[in-house]
Coordinates of N, CA and C in Angstrom, one line a residue:
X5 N -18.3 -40.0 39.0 CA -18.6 -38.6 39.3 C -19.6 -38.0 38.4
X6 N -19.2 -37.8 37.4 CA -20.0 -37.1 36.4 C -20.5 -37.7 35.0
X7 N -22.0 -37.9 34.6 CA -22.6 -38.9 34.0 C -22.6 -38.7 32.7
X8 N -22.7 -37.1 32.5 CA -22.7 -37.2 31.2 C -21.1 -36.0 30.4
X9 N -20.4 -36.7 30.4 CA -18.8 -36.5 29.9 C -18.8 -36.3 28.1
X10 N -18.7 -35.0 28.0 CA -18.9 -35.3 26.4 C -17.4 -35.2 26.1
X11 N -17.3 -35.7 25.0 CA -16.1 -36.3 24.6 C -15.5 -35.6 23.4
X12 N -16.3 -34.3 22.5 CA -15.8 -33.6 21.9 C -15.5 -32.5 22.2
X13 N -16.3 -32.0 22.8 CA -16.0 -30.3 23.5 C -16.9 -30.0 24.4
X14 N -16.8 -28.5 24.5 CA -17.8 -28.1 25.2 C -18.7 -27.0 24.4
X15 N -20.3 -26.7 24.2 CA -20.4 -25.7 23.6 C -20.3 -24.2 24.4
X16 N -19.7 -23.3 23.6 CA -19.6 -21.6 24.3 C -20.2 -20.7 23.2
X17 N -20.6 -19.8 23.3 CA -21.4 -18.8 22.7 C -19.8 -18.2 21.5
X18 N -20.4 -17.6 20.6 CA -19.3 -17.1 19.4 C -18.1 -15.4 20.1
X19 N -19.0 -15.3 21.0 CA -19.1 -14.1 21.7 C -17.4 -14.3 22.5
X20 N -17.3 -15.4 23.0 CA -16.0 -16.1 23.9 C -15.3 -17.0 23.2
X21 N -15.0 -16.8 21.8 CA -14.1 -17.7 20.8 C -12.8 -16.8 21.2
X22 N -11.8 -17.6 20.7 CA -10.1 -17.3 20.7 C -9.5 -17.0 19.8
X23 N -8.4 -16.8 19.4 CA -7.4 -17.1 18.3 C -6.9 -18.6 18.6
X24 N -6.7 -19.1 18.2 CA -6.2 -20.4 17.5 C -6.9 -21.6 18.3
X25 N -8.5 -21.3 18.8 CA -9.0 -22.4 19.0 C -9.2 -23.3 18.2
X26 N -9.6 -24.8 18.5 CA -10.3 -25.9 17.5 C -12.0 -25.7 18.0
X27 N -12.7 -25.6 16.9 CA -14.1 -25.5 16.6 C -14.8 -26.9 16.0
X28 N -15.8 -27.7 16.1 CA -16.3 -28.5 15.0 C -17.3 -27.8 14.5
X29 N -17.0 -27.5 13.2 CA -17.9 -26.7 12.2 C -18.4 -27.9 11.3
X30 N -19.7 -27.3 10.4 CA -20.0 -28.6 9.2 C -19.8 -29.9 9.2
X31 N -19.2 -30.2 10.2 CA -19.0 -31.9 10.0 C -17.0 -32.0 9.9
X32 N -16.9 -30.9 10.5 CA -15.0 -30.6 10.6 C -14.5 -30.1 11.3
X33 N -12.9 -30.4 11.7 CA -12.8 -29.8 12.5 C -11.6 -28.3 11.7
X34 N -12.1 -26.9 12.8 CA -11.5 -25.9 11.8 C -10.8 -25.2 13.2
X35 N -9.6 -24.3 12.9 CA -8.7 -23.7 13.6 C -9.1 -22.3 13.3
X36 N -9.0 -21.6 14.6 CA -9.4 -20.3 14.3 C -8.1 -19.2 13.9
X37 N -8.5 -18.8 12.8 CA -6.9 -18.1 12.3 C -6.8 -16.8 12.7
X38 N -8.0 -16.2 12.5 CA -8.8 -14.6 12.8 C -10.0 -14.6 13.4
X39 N -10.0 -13.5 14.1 CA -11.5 -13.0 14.7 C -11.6 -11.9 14.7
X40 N -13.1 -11.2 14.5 CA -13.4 -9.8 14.0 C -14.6 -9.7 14.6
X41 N -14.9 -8.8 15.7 CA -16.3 -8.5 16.3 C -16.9 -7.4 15.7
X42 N -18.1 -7.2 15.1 CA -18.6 -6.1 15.0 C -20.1 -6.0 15.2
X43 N -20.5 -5.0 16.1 CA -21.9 -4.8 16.3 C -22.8 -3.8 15.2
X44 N -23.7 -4.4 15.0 CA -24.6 -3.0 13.5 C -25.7 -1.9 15.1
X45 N -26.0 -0.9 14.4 CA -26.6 0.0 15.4 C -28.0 -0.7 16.0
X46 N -28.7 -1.3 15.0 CA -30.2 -2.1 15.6 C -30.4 -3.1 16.0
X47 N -29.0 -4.0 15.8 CA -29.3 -5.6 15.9 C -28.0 -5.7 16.7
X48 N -28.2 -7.3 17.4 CA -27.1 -7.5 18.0 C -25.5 -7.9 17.2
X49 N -24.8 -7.9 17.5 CA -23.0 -7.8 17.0 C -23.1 -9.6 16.2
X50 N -22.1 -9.6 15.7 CA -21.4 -10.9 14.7 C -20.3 -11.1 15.1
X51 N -19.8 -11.9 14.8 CA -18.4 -12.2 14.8 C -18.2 -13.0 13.6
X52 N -16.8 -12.2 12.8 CA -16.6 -12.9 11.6 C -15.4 -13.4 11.8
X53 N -14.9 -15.2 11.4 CA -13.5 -15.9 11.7 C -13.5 -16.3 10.3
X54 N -11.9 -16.0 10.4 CA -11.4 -17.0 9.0 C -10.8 -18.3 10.1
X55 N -11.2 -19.1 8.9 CA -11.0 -20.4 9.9 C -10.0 -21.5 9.0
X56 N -9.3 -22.2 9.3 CA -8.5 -23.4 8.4 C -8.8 -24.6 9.0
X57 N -9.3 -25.8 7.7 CA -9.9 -27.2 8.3 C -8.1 -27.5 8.8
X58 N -8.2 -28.0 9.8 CA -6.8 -28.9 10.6 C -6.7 -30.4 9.7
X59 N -7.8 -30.7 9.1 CA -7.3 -32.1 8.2 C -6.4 -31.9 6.8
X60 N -7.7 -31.0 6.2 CA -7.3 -30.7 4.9 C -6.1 -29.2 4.6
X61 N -6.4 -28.0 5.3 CA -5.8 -27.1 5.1 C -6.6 -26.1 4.7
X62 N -7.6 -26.2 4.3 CA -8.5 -25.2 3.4 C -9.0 -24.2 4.3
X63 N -8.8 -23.2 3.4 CA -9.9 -22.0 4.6 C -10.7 -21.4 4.4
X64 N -12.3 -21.1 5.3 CA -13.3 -20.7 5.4 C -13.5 -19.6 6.0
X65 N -14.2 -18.5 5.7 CA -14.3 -17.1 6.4 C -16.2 -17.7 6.7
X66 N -16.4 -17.7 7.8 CA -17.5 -17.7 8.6 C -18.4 -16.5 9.5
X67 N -19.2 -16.2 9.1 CA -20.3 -15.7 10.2 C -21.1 -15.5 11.3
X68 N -20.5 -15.7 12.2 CA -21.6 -16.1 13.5 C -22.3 -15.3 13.8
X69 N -23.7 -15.4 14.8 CA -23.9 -14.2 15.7 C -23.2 -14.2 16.9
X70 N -23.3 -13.2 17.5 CA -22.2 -12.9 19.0 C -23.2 -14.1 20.3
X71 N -24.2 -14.6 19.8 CA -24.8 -15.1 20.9 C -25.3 -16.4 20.7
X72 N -24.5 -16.8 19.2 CA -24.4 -18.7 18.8 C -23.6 -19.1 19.6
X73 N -24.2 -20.8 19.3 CA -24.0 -21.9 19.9 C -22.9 -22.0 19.1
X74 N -21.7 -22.7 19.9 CA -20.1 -22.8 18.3 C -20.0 -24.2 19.8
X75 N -19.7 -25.6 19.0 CA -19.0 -26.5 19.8 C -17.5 -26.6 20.1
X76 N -16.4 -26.0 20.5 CA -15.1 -26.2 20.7 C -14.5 -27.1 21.7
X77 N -13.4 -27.6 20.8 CA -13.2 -29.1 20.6 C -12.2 -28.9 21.8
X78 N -12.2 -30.1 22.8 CA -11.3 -30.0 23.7 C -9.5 -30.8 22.9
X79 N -8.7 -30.3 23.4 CA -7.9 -30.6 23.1 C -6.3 -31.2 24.1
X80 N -5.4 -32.1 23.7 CA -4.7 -32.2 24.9 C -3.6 -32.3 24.5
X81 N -2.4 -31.3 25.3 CA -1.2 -31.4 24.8 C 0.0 -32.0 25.1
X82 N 1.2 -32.2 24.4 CA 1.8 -33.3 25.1 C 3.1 -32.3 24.4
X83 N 4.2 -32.8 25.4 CA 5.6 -32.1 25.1 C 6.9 -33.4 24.3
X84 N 7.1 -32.3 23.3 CA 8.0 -33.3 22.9 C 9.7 -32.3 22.5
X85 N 10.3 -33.9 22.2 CA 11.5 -32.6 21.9 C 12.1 -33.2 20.4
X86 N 12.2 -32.0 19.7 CA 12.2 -32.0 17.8 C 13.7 -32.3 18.0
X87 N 13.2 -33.4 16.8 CA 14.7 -34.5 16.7 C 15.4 -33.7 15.1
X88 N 14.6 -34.2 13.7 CA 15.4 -33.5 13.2 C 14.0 -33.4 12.1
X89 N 14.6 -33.3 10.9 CA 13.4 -32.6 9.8 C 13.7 -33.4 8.3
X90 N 13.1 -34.4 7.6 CA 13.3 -35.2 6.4 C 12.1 -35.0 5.4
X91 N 12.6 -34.4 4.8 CA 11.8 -34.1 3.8 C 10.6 -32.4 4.1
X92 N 9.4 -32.9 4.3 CA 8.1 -32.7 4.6 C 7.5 -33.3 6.2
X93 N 8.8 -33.7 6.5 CA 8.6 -34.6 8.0 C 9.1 -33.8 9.0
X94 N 9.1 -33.7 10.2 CA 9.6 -33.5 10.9 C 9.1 -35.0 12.3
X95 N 10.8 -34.7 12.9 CA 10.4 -35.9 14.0 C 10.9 -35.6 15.1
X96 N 9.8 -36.3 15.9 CA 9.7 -35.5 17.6 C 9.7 -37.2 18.6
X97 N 10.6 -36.6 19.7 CA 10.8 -37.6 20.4 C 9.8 -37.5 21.8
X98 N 9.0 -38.6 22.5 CA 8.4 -38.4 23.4 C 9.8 -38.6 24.8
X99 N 9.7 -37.2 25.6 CA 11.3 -37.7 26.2 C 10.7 -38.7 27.8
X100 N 9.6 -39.0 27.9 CA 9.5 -39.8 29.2 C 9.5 -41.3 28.4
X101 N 8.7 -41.0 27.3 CA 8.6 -42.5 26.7 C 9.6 -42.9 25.8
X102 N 10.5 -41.9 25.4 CA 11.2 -42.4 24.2 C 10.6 -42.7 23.0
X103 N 8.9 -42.5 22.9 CA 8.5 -43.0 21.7 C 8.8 -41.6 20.8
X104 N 9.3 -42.1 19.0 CA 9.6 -41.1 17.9 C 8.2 -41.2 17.5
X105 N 7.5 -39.7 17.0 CA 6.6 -39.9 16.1 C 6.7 -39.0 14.8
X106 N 6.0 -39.3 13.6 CA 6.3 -38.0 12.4 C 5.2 -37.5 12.3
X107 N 5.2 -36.4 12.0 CA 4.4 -35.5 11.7 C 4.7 -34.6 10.6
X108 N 3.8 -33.8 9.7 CA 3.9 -33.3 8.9 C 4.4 -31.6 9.0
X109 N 5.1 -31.2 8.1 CA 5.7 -29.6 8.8 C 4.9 -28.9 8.5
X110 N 3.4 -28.7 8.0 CA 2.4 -28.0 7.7 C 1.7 -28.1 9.1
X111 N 2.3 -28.7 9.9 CA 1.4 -28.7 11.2 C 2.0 -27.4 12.3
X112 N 3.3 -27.3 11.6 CA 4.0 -26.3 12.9 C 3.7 -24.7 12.4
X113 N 3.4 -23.8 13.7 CA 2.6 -22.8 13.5 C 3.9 -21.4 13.7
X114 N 4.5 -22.1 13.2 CA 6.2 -20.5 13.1 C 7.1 -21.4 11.8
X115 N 7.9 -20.3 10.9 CA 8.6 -20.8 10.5 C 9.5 -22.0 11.0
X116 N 9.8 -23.3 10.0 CA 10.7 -24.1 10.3 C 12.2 -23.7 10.9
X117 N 12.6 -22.3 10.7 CA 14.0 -22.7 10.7 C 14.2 -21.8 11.8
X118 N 13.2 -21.7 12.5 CA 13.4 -21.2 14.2 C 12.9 -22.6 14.9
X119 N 13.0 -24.2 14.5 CA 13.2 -25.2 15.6 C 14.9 -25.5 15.8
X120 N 15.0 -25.7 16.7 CA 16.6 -26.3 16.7 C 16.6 -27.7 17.1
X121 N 17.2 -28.5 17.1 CA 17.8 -29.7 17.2 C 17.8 -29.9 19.1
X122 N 16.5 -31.0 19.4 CA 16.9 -30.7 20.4 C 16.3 -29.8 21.2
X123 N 15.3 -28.9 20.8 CA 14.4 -28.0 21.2 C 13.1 -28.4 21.9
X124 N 12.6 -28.1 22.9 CA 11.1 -28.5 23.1 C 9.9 -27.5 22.5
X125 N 9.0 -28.6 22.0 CA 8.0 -28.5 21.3 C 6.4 -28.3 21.7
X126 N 5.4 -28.4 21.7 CA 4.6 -28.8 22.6 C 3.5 -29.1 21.0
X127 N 3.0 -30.5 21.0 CA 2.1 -31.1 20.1 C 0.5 -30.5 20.8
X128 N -0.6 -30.3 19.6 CA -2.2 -30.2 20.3 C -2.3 -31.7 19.6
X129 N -3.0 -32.4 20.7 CA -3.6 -33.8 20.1 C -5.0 -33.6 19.9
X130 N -6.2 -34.3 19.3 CA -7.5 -34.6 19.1 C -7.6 -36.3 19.0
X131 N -8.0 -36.5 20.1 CA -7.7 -38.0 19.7 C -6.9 -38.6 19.3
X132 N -6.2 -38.6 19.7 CA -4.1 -38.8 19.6 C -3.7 -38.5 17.9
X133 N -4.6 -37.4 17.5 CA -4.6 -37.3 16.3 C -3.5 -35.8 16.3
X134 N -2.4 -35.3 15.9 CA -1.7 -34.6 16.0 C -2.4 -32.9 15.1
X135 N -2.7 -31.9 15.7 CA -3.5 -31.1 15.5 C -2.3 -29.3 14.9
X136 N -1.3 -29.4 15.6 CA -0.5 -28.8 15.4 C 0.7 -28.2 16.4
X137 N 1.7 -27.9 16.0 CA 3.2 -28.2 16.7 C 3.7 -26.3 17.0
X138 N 3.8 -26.1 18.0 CA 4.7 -24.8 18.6 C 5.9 -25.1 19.3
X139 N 6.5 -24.1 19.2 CA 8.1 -23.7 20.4 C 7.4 -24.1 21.8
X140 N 7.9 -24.7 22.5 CA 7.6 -24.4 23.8 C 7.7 -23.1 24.2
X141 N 9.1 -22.2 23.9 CA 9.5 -20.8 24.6 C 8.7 -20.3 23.2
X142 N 9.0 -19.0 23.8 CA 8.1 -18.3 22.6 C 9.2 -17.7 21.8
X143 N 10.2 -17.2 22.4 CA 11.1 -16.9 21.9 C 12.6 -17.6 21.8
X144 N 13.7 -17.1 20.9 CA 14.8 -17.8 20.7 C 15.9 -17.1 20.5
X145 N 17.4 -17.0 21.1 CA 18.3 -16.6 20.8 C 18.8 -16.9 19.8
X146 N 19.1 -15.7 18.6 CA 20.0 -16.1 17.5 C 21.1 -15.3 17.4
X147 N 22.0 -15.9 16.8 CA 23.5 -15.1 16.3 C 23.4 -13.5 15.0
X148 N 23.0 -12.5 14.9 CA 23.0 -11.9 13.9 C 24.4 -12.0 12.6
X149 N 23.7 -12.0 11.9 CA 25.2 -12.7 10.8 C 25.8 -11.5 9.9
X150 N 24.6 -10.8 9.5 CA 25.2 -9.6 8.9 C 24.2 -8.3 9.0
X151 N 24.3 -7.5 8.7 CA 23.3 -6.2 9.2 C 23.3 -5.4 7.6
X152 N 21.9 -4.7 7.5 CA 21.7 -4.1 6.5 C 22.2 -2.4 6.5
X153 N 21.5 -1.8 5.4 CA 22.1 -0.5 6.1 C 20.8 0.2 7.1
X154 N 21.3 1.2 8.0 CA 20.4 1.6 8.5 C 19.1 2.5 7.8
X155 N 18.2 2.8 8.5 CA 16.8 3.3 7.8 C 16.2 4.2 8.8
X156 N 16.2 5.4 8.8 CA 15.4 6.4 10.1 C 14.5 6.5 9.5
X157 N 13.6 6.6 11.2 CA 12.5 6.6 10.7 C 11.9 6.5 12.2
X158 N 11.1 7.8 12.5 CA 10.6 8.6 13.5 C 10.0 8.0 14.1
X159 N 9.5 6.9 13.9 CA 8.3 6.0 14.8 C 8.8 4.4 15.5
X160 N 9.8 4.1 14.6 CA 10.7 3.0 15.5 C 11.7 3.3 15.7
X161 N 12.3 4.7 15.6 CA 13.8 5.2 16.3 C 15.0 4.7 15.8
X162 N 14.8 4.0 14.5 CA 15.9 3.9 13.5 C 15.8 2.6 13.5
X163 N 15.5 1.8 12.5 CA 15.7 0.6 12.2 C 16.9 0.1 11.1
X164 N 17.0 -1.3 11.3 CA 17.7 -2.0 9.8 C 17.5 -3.5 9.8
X165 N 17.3 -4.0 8.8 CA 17.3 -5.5 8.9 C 18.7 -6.0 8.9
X166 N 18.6 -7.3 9.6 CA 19.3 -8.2 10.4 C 19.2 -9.1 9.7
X167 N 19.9 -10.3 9.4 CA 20.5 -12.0 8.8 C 20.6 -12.4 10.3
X168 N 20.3 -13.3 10.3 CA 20.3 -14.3 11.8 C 21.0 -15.6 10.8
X169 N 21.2 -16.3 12.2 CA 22.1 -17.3 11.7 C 21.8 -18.6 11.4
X170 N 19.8 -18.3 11.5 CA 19.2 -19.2 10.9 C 18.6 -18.8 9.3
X171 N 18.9 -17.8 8.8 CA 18.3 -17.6 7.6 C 17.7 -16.7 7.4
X172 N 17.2 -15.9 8.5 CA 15.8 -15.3 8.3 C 16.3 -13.8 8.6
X173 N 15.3 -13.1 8.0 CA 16.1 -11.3 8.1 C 14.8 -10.8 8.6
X174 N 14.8 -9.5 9.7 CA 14.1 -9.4 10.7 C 14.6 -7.7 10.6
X175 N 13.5 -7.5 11.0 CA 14.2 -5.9 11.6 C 14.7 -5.1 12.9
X176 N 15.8 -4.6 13.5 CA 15.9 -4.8 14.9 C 16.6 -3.2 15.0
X177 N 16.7 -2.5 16.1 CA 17.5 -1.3 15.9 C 18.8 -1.2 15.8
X178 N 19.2 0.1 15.3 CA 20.3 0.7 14.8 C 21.8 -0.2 15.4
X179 N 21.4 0.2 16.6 CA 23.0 -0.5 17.5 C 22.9 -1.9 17.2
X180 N 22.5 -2.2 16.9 CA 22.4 -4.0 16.6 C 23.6 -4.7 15.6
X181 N 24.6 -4.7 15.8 CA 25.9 -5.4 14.8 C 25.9 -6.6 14.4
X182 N 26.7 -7.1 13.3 CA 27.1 -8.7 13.3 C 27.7 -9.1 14.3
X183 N 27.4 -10.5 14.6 CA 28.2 -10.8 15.9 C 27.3 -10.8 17.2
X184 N 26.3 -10.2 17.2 CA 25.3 -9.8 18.5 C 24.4 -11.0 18.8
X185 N 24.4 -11.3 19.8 CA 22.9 -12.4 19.8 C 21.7 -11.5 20.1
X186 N 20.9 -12.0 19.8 CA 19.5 -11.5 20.3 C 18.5 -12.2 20.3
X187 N 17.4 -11.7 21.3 CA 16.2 -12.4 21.4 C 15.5 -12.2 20.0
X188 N 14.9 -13.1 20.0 CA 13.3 -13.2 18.7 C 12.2 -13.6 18.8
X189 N 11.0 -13.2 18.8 CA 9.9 -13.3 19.3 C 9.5 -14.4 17.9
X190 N 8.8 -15.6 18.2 CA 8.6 -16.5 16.7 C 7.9 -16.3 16.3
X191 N 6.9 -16.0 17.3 CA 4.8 -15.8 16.6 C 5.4 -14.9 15.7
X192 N 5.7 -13.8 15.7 CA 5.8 -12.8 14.8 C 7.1 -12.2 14.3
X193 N 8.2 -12.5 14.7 CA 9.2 -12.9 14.6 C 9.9 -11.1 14.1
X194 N 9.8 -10.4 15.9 CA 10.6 -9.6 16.2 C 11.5 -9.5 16.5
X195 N 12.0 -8.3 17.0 CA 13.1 -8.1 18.2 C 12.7 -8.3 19.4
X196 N 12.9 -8.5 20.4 CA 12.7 -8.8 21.6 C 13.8 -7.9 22.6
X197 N 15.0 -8.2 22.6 CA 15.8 -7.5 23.1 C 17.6 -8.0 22.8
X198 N 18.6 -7.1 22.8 CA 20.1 -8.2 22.9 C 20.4 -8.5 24.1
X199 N 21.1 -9.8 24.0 CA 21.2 -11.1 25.1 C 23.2 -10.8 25.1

């Protein structure tokens, strides 16, 4: 079909970059952490990204103009379901193939202690090279375990933090008791709604 198939990405102007794309920058490849457009009154607009190398971890705040060349790295994902967590490891099972593989927990992009046992996952690969690990669902039902005291407060209609039954204290409204399940948003790891 088609003769010339490039094998790293495709190039797109800085203008049409994402949040959490893969970029090859300097001779690396970097994940986009932030983006910030701004145009000056005489000249045409920039875009500023903080960016983290996916090998190393390090992060770079970069410059573009809004109408550069940026090469972005094609990527492919594959579903797995998270078996359990040793050490600095985490291990995911492939469920058509049965194959186990480890990966590092600096790769997964939500706290650790919103995976469960058993949960589906979805890996980015680069060359079967593991790029980084999310929830499949975006969100998760937890058990609230204990409640703080409440806090008014005119713009979220009364809040208080919450102990979930994985560790993590969250802020959610007033009616919310021990004992309640509720949704939690992971990216950012809200309230969502009670279940």
């Amino acid at each position: 079909m088609f003769a010339f198939i490039q094998k790293r990405g495709v190039s797109v102007i800085a203008n049409d970059l994402k949040k959490r794309a893969v970029i090859e920058h300097k001779g690396s490849l970097y994940k986009i952490v932030k983006l910030q457009s701004s145009h000056g009154a005489m000249r045409s607009g920039f875009i500023q990204a903080e960016l983290r190398d996916v090998i190393k971890g390090t992060k770079l705040n970069e410059r573009f103009r809004s109408t550069e060349k940026v090469e972005q790295v094609s990527l492919s994902q594959r579903e797995f379901q998270y078996l359990y967590k040793e050490g600095k490891s985490l291990f995911l099972m492939n469920r058509s193939t049965y194959e186990q593989i480890e990966v590092d927990s600096s790769l997964l992009e939500c706290e650790p202690e919103y995976l469960v046992d058993g949960s589906d996952v979805i890996v980015e690969l680069y060359n079967d090279t593991p790029l980084s690990l999310t929830p499949k669902k975006g969100t998760l039902v937890c058990e609230v375990v204990a409640t703080g005291e409440f806090r008014a407060d005119t713009v979220a209609r009364g809040t208080k933090h919450v102990q979930l039954s994985n560790g993590r204290t969250i802020s959610a409204p007033a009616f919310i008791n021990a004992g309640d399940k509720i949704e939690v948003r992971i990216e950012d790891e809200t309230y969502v709604q009670r279940v």
